[in-house]
Coordinates of C-alpha atoms in Angstrom, one line a residue:
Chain A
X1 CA -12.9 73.5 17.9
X2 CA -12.5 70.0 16.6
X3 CA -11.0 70.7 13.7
X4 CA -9.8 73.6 10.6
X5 CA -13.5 73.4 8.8
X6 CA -15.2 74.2 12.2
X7 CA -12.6 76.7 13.4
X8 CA -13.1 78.6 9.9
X9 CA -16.9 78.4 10.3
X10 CA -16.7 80.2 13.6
X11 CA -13.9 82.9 12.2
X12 CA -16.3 83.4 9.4
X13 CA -19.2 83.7 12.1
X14 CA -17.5 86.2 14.3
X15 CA -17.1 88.6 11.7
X16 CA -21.1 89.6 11.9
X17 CA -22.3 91.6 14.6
X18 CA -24.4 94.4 15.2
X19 CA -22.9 97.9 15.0
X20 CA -22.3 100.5 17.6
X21 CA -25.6 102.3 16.8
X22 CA -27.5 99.4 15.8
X23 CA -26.7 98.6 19.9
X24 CA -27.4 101.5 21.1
X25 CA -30.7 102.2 19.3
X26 CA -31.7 98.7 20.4
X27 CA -30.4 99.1 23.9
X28 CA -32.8 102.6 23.9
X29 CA -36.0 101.1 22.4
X30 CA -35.5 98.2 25.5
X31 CA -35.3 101.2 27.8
X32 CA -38.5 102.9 26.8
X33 CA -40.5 99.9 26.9
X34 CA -39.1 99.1 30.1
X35 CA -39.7 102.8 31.2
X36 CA -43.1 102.3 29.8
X37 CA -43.9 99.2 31.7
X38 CA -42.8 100.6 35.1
X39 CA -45.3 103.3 34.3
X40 CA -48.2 101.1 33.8
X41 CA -47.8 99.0 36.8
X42 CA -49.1 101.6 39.5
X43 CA -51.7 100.6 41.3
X44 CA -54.7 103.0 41.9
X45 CA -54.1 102.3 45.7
X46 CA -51.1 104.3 45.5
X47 CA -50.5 107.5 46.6
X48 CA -48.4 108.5 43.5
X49 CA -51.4 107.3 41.4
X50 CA -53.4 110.1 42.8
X51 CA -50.3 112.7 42.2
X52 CA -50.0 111.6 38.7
X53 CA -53.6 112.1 37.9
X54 CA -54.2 115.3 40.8
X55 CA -55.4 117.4 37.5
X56 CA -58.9 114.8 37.7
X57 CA -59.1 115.6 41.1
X58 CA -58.2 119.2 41.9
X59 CA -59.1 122.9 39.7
X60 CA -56.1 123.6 37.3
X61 CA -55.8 127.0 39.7
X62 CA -55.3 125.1 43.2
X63 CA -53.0 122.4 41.6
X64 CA -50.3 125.8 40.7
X65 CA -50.5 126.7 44.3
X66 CA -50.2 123.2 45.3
X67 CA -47.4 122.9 43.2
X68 CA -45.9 126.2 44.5
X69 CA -46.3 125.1 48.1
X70 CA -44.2 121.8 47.1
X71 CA -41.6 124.1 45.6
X72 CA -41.0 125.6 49.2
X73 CA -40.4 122.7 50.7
X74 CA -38.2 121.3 47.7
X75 CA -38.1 117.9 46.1
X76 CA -40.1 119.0 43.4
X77 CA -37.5 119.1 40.7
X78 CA -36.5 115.6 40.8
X79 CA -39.9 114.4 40.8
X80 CA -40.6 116.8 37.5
X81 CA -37.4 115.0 35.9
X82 CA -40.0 112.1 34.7
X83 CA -43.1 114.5 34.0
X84 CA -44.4 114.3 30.8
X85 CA -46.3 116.9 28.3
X86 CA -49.9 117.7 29.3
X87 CA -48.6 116.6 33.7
X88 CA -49.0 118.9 36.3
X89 CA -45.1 118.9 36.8
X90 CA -44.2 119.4 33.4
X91 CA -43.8 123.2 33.4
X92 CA -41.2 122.7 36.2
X93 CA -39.6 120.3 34.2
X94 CA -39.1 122.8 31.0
X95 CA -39.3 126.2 33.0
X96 CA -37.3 125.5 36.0
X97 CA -35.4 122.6 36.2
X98 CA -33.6 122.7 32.4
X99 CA -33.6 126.6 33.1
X100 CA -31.3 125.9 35.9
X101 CA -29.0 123.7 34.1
X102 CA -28.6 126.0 31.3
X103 CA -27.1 128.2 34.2
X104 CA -24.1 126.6 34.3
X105 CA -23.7 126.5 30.3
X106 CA -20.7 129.2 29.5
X107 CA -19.0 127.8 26.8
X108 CA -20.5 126.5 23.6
X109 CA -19.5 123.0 23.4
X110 CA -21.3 122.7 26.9
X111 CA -24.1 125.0 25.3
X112 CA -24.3 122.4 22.0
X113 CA -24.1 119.5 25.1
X114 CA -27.0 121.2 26.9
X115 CA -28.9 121.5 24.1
X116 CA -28.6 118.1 22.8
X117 CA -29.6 116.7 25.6
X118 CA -32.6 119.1 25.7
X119 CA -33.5 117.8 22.1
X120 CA -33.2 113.8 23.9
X121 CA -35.4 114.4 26.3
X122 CA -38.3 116.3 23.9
X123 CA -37.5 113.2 21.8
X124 CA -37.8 110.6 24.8
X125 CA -41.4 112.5 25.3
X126 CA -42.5 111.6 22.3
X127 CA -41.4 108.5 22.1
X128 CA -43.0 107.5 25.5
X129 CA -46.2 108.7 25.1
X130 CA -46.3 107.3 21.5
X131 CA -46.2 103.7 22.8
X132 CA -48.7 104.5 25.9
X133 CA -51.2 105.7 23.4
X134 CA -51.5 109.1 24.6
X135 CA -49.4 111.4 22.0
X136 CA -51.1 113.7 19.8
X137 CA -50.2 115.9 16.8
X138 CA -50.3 119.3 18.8
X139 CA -47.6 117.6 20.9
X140 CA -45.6 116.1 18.7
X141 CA -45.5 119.4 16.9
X142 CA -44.6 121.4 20.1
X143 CA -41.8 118.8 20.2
X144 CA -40.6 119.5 17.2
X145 CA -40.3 122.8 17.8
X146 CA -38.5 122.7 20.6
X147 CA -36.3 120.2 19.0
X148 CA -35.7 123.1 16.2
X149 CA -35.1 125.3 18.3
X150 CA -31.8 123.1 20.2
X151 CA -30.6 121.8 17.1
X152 CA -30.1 125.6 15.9
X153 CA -28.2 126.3 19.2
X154 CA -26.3 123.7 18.3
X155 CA -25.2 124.4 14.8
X156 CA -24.7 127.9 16.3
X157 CA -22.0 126.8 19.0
X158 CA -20.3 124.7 16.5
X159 CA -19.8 127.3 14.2
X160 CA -18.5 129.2 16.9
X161 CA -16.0 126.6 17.8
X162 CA -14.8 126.3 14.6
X163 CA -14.1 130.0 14.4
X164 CA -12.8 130.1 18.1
X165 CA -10.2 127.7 16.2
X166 CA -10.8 124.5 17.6
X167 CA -12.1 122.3 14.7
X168 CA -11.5 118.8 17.3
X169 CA -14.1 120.3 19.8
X170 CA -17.1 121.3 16.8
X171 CA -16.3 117.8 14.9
X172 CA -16.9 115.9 18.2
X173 CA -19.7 118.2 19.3
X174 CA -21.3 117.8 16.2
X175 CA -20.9 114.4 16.0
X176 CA -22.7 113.1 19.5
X177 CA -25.4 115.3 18.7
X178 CA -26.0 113.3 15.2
X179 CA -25.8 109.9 17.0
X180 CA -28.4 111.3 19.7
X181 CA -30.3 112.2 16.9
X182 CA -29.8 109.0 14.8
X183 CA -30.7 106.6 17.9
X184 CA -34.2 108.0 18.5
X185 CA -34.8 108.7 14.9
X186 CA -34.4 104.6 14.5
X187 CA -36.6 104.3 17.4
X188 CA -39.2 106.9 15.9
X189 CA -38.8 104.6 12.8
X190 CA -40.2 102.0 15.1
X191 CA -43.0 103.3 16.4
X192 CA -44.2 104.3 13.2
X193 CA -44.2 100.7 12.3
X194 CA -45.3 98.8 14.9
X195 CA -48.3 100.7 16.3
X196 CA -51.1 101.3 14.2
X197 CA -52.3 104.5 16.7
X198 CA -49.2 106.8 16.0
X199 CA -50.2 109.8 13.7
X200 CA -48.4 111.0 11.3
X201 CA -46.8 113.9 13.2
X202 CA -44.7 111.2 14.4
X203 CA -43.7 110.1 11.0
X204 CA -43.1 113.6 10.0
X205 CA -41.1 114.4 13.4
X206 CA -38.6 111.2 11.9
X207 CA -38.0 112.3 8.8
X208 CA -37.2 116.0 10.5
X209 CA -34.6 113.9 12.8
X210 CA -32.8 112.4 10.3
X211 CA -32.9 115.3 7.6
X212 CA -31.5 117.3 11.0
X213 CA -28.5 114.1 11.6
X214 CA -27.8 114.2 8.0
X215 CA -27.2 118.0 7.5
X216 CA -25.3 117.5 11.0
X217 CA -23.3 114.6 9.6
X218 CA -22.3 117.2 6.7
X219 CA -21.3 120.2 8.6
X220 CA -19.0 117.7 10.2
X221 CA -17.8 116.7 7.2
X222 CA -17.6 120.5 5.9
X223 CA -15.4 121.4 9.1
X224 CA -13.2 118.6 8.5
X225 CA -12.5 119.7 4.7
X226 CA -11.9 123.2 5.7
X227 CA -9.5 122.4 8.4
X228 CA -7.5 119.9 6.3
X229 CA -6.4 118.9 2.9
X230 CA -8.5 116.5 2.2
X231 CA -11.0 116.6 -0.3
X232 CA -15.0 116.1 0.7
X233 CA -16.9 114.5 -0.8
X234 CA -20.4 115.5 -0.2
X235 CA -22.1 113.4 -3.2
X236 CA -25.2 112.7 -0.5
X237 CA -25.4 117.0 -1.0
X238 CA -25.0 116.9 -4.9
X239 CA -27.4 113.7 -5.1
X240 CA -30.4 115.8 -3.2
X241 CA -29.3 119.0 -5.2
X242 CA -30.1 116.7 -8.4
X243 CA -33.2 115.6 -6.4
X244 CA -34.7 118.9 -5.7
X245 CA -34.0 119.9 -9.6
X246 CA -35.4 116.7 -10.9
X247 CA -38.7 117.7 -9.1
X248 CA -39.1 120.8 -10.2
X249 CA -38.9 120.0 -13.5
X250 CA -41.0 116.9 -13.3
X251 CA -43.6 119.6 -12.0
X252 CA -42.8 122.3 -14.7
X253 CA -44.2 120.0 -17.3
X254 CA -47.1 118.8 -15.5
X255 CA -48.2 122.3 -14.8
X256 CA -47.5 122.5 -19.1
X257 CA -49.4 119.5 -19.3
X258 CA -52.6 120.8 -16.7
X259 CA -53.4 122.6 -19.7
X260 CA -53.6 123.3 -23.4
X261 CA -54.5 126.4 -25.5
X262 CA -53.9 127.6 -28.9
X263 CA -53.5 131.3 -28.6
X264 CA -51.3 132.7 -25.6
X265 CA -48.6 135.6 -25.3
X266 CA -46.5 136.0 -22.5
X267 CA -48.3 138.0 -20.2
X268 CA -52.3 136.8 -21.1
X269 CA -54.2 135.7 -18.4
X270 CA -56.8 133.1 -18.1
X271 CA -59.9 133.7 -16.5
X272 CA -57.7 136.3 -14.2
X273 CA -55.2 133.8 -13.3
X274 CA -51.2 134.4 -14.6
X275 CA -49.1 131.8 -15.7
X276 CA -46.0 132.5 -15.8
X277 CA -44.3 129.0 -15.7
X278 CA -47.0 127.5 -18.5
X279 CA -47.5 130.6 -20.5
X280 CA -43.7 130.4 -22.1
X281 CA -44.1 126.6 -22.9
X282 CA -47.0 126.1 -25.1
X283 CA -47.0 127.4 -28.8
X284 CA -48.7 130.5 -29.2
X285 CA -50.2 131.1 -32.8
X286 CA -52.7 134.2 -32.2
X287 CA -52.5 137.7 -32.8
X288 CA -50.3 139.8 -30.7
X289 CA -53.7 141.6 -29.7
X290 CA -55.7 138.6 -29.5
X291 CA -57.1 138.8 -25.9
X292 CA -58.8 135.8 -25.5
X293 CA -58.2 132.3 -25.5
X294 CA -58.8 129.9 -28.3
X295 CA -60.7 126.3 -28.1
X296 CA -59.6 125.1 -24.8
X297 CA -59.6 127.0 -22.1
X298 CA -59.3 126.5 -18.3
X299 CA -62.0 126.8 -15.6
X300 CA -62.1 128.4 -12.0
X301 CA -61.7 125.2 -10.0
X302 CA -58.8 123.7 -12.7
X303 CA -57.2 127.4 -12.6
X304 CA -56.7 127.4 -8.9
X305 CA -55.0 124.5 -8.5
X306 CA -52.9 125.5 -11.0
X307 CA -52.2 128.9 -9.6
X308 CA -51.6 127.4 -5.6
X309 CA -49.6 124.9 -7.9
X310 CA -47.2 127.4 -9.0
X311 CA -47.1 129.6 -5.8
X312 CA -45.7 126.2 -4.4
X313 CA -43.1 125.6 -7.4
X314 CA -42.2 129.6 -7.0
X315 CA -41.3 128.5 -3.2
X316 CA -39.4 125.0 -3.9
X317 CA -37.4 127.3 -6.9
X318 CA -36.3 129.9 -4.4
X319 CA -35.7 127.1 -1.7
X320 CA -33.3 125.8 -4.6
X321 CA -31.7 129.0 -4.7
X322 CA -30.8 129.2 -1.4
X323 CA -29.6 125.6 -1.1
X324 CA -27.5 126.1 -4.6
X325 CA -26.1 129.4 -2.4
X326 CA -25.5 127.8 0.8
X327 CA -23.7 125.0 -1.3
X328 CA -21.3 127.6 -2.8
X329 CA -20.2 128.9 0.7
X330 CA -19.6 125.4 2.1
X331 CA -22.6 125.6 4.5
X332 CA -23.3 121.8 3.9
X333 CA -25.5 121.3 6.4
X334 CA -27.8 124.5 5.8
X335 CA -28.0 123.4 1.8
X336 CA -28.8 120.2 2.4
X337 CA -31.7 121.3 4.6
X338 CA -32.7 124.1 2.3
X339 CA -32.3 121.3 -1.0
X340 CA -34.7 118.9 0.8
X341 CA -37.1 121.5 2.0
X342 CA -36.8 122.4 -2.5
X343 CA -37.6 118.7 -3.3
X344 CA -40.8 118.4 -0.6
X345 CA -42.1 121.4 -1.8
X346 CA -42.0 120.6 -5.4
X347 CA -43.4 117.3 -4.1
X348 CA -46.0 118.6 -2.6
X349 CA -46.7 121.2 -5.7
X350 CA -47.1 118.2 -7.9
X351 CA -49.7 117.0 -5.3
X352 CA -52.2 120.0 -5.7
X353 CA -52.1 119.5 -9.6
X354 CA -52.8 115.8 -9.2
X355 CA -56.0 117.2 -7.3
X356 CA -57.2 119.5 -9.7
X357 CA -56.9 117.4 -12.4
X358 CA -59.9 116.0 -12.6
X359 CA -61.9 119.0 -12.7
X360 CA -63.3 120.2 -15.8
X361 CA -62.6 122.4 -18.2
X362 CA -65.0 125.2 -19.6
X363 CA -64.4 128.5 -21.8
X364 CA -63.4 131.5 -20.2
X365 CA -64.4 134.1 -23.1
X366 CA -66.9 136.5 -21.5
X367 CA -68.5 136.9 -24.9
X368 CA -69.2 133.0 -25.0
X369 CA -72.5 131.5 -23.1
X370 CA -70.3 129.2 -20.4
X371 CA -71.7 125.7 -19.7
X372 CA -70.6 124.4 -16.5
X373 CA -69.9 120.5 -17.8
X374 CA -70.1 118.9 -13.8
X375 CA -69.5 115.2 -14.5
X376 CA -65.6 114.3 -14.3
X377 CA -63.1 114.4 -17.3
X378 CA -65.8 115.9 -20.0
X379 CA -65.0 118.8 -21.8
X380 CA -67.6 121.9 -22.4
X381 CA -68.5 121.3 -25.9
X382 CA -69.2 124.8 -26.4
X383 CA -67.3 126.8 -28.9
X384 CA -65.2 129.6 -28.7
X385 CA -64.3 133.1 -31.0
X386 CA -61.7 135.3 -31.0
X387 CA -62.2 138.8 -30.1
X388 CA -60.4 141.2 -31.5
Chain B
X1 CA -35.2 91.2 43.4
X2 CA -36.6 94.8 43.2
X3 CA -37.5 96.4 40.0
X4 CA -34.1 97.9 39.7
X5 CA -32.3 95.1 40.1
X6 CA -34.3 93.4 37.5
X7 CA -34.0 95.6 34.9
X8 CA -30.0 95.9 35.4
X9 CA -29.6 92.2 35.1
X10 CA -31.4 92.5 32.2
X11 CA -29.6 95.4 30.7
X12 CA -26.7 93.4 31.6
X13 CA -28.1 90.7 29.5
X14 CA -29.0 92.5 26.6
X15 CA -25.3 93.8 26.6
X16 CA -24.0 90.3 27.0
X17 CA -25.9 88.7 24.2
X18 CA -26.7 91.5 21.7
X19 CA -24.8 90.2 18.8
X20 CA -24.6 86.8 19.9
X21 CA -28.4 86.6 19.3
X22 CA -28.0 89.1 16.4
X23 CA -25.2 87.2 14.8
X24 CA -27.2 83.5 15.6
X25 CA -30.6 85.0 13.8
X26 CA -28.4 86.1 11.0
X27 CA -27.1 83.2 10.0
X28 CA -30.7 81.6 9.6
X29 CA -32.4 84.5 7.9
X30 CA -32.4 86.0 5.1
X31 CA -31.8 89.8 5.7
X32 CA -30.2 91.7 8.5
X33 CA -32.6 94.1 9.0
X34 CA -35.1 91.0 9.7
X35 CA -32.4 89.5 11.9
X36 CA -32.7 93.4 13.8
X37 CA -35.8 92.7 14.1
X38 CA -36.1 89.3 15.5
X39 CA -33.3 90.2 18.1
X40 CA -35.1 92.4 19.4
X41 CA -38.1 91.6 19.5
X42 CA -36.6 88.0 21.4
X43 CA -35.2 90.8 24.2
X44 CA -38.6 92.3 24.1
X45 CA -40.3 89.0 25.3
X46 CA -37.4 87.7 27.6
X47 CA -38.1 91.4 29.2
X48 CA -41.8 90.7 29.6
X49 CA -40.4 87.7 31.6
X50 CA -38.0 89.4 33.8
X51 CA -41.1 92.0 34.5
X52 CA -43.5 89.2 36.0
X53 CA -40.9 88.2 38.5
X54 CA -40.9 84.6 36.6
X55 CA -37.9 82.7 38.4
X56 CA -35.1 82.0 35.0
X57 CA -32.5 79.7 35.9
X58 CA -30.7 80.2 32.7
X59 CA -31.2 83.5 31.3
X60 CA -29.1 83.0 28.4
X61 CA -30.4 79.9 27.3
X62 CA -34.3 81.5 27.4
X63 CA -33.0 84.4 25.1
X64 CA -32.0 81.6 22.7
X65 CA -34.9 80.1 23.0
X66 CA -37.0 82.5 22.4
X67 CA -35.2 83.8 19.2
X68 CA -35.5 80.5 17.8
X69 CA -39.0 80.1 18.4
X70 CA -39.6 83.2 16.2
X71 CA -37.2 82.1 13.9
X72 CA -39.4 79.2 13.1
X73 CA -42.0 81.6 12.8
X74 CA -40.4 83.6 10.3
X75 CA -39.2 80.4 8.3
X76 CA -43.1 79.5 8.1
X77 CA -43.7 83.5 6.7
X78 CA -40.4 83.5 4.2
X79 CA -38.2 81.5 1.7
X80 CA -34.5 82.1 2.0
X81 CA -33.2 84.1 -0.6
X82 CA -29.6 85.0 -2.6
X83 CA -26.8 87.5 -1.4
X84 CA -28.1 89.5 -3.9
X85 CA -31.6 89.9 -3.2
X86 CA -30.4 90.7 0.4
X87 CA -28.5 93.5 -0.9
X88 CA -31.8 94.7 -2.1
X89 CA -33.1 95.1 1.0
X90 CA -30.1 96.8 2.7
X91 CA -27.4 94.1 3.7
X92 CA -24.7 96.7 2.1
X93 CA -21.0 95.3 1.7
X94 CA -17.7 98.0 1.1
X95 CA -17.5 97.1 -2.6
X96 CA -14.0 98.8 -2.7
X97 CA -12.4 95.9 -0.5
X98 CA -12.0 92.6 -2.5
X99 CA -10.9 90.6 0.5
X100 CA -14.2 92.0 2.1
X101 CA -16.6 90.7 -0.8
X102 CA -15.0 87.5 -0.8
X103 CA -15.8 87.0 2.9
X104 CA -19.2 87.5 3.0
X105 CA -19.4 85.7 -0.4
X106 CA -18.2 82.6 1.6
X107 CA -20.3 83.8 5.2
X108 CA -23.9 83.6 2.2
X109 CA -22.3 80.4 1.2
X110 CA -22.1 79.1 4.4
X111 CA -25.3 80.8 5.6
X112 CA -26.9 79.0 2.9
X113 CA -25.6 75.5 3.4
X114 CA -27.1 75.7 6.9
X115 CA -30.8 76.5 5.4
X116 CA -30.0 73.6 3.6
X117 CA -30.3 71.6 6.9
X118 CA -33.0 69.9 8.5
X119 CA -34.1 72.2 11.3
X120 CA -33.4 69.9 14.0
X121 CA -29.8 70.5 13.1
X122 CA -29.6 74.1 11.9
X123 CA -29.9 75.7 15.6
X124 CA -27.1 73.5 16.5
X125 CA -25.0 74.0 13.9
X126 CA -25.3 77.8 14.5
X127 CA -24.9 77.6 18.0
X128 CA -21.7 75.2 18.1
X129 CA -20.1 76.7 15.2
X130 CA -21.1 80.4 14.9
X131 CA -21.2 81.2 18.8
X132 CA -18.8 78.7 19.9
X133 CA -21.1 77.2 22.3
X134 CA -20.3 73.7 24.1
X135 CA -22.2 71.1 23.7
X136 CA -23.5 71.0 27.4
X137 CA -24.5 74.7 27.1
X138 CA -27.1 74.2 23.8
X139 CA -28.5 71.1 25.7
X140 CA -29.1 73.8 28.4
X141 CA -30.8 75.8 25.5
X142 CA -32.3 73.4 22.8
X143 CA -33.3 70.7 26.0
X144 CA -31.9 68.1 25.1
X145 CA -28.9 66.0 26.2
X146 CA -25.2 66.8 25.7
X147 CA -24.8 63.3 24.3
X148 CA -27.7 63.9 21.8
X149 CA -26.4 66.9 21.1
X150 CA -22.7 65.6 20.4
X151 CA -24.7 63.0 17.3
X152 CA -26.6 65.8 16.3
X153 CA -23.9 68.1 15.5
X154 CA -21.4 65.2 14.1
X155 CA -23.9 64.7 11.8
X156 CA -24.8 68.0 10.8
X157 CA -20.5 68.7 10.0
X158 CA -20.6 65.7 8.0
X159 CA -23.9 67.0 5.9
X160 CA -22.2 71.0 5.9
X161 CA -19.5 69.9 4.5
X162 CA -20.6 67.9 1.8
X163 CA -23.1 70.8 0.6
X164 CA -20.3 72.8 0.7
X165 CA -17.9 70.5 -1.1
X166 CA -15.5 70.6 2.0

């Protein structure tokens, strides 16, 4: 450096850098679209082009004995390693070749290893087929099952080691098997971005995978603070506690708001549908035996959205529940699940009254001529009596 | 060299120049998650290189390359914009350290000063003075001489340090 005013400029420069899993999930995308590449470049004159593709040239039933027949004579296994969903080799893949290495899985930190590298490799699936174009939503969705399945082997074996006393081995267990999950969950992030084909199972597989590293992240967190002093601080749990709350009660007052009425007790129904949540909130003026609804009243199409409304907001309540429970115990990871599964539901609760609410309201008193009003946001302008 | 070779060499690369390239697009953009971006997508097109078997005589220097090109790309997309607005969009800093805050007060102030600069001399600025490259090596990179390289950058001290009030 020439002199103190350059020197400082490159001190200042050398203090930006990428971090470990910015490298690492950059490194991976560079692998899969190298991966991909190599898989494009076969050339039809290529014996391995015909392998790849046998299932165009042979009956489903000969290629099993084909495949069975290649079996004897061995091999087979490490040409399933790179078989993908939908290929021939596949099932040897899944069935025989990860069924063998869970063989040799006694303890459960090599379980939780196993398994995590199970959920990589459903992941690396996805993630390959998504950029060559051929994923599709029954796949991704088989994935992700899988996926759940691993990740619940996983929390299982660190649980495990934490009881079996060694804290060190579930914290470090637990913690490769978030960073797995955090490096493809950037490069899911990716695909979803950049390639206008990918379908939303992807997007929805993402979000899984980093719900899945967060509630990882915590149980980390939860062992740590159980097997030391130290306090935790878990406001990422409180904030989506406050989250899933918020929601709900965003969607208890729309569901007040879906309709209004001036005579209601507690247990009236309208036009056969309860409402338990909206019942309690609007002012009731009528008669206790007043049966029948005053000058607004609700109609079928309005009434079922409102009722698979509240079926939904009955679910993200008692998903609250269990959260607010798991929370109490410590299970951090489990509540943080079970909060964000409250605050989606809710979400999605919200969503079926913003459907119904343009549909139109007409009287529901059987003793009333109905008039079905069909245009959008009109009112029946028929009147309605009280029957005693 | 077969395919396996090629794709180690550039893995090797990659894990050579990572934050180099990271750290060079940084200090000409605006936001970190568009300096991500830009990185990679440079490796992505240096890969496509390596794949067609294209003799490189200076790997490094095509890497650089390339990341500038798109850099000037971007500058023709974007304005540069404030420490503050790239906090907004994710560039977070440990409010809890002072002696943190006040670096990468003076790394904006500095990353601003070289936007400041006509773009013949910003890449050269960055590369002499962020990544410590000689001037021989960013003649390799920006083709040009090492003597016109030498003026360049004497120049573009003498204009940094007057927007910064050095």
């Amino acid at each position: 450096m020439i002199n103190k005013f350059e020197e400082k400029l490159y001190n200042l420069g050398q203090k930006i850098g990428l971090t470990f899993d910015e490298r690492e999930a950059m490194r991976a995308r560079l692998l899969s679209k190298i991966a991909y590449s190599e898989r494009d470049t076969l050339s039809p004159y290529s014996p391995m082009f015909y392998w790849r593709n046998i299932s165009l040239y042979v009956k489903p039933q000969y290629v099993s004995m084909a495949l069975l027949a290649v079996l004897l004579i061995g091999g087979i296994s490490t040409a399933a390693e790179k078989a993908l969903p939908g290929q021939p080799l596949y099932q040897v893949k899944t069935s025989v070749n990860e069924n063998v290495l869970g063989l040799f899985a006694f303890t459960p930190q090599s379980k939780a290893q196993l398994h995590t590298e199970l959920a990589v490799r459903r992941l690396e699936e996805v993630e390959t087929m998504a950029m060559a174009g051929t994923l599709d939503a029954t796949t991704t969705a088989q994935a992700e099952s899988k996926i759940d399945s691993n990740l619940a082997v996983i929390k299982d074996s660190v649980k495990q080691l934490e009881t079996d006393n060694n804290s060190a081995a579930a914290v470090d267990t637990s913690s490769k098997a978030e960073s797995s999950l955090k490096v493809h969950e950037a490069i899911l992030d990716t695909l979803v971005d950049g390639n206008a084909t990918v379908n939303n199972a992807v997007q929805d597989l993402a979000t899984k995978v980093s719900i899945q590293a967060t509630a990882l992240s915590l149980d980390r967190a939860g062992i740590d603070s159980r097997n030391s002093s130290t306090t935790l601080s878990i406001e990422v749990l409180l904030s989506q506690q406050k989250a899933a709350q918020d929601a709900i009660s965003a969607v208890q007052v729309s569901l007040a708001s879906a309709t209004s009425s001036t005579a209601t007790t507690t247990d009236e129904k309208l036009g056969g549908v309860e409402l338990p949540y909206i019942t309690p909130l609007i002012s009731s003026s009528t008669e206790a035996t007043s049966t029948i609804i005053g000058t607004t009243t609700i109609n079928v199409a309005t009434s079922t959205y409102i009722n698979k409304a509240e079926i939904k907001l009955q679910q993200a309540s008692d998903l609250l529940s269990q959260g607010n429970a798991k929370l109490d115990v410590k299970d951090y990871g489990d509540s943080f699940v079970l909060l964000k599964q409250a605050e989606d539901t809710a979400r999605e609760a919200g969503k079926i009254l913003e459907a119904g609410e343009k549909t139109v309201i007409m009287p529901v008193d059987s003793d009333v001529s109905t008039s079905i009003a069909t245009s959008t946001g009109t009112s029946s302008s028929s009147t309605t009596s009280t029957v005693e | 060299m077969d395919k396996e070779e090629t794709k180690q060499a550039f893995i090797a690369l990659y894990d050579t120049l990572s934050s180099a390239i990271f750290r060079h697009c940084f200090f000409r953009l605006s936001s970190r998650e568009r300096a991500l971006e830009i990185s990679q997508e440079a490796f992505l097109k240096v890969w496509e290189y390596f794949d067609r078997g294209t003799d490189i005589k200076n790997p490094t220097a095509l890497v650089y390359r390339v990341a500038n090109n798109l850099i000037i790309d971007e500058y023709r997309r974007k304005k540069m914009v404030s420490l503050d607005m790239m906090q907004e969009s994710g560039f977070d800093i440990e409010d809890d350290d002072e002696g943190k805050i006040m670096e990468f007060m003076e790394i904006d102030k500095v990353r601003q000063a070289i936007a400041k600069l006509p773009e013949k001399y910003r890449q050269v600025v960055t590369l002499r003075f962020v990544e410590g490259l000689s001037p021989s090596e960013i003649g390799e990179i920006v083709k040009r001489t090492e003597n016109s390289v030498s003026v360049q950058l004497n120049r573009a001290i003498k204009m940094l340090q007057e927007i910064l009030h050095i």
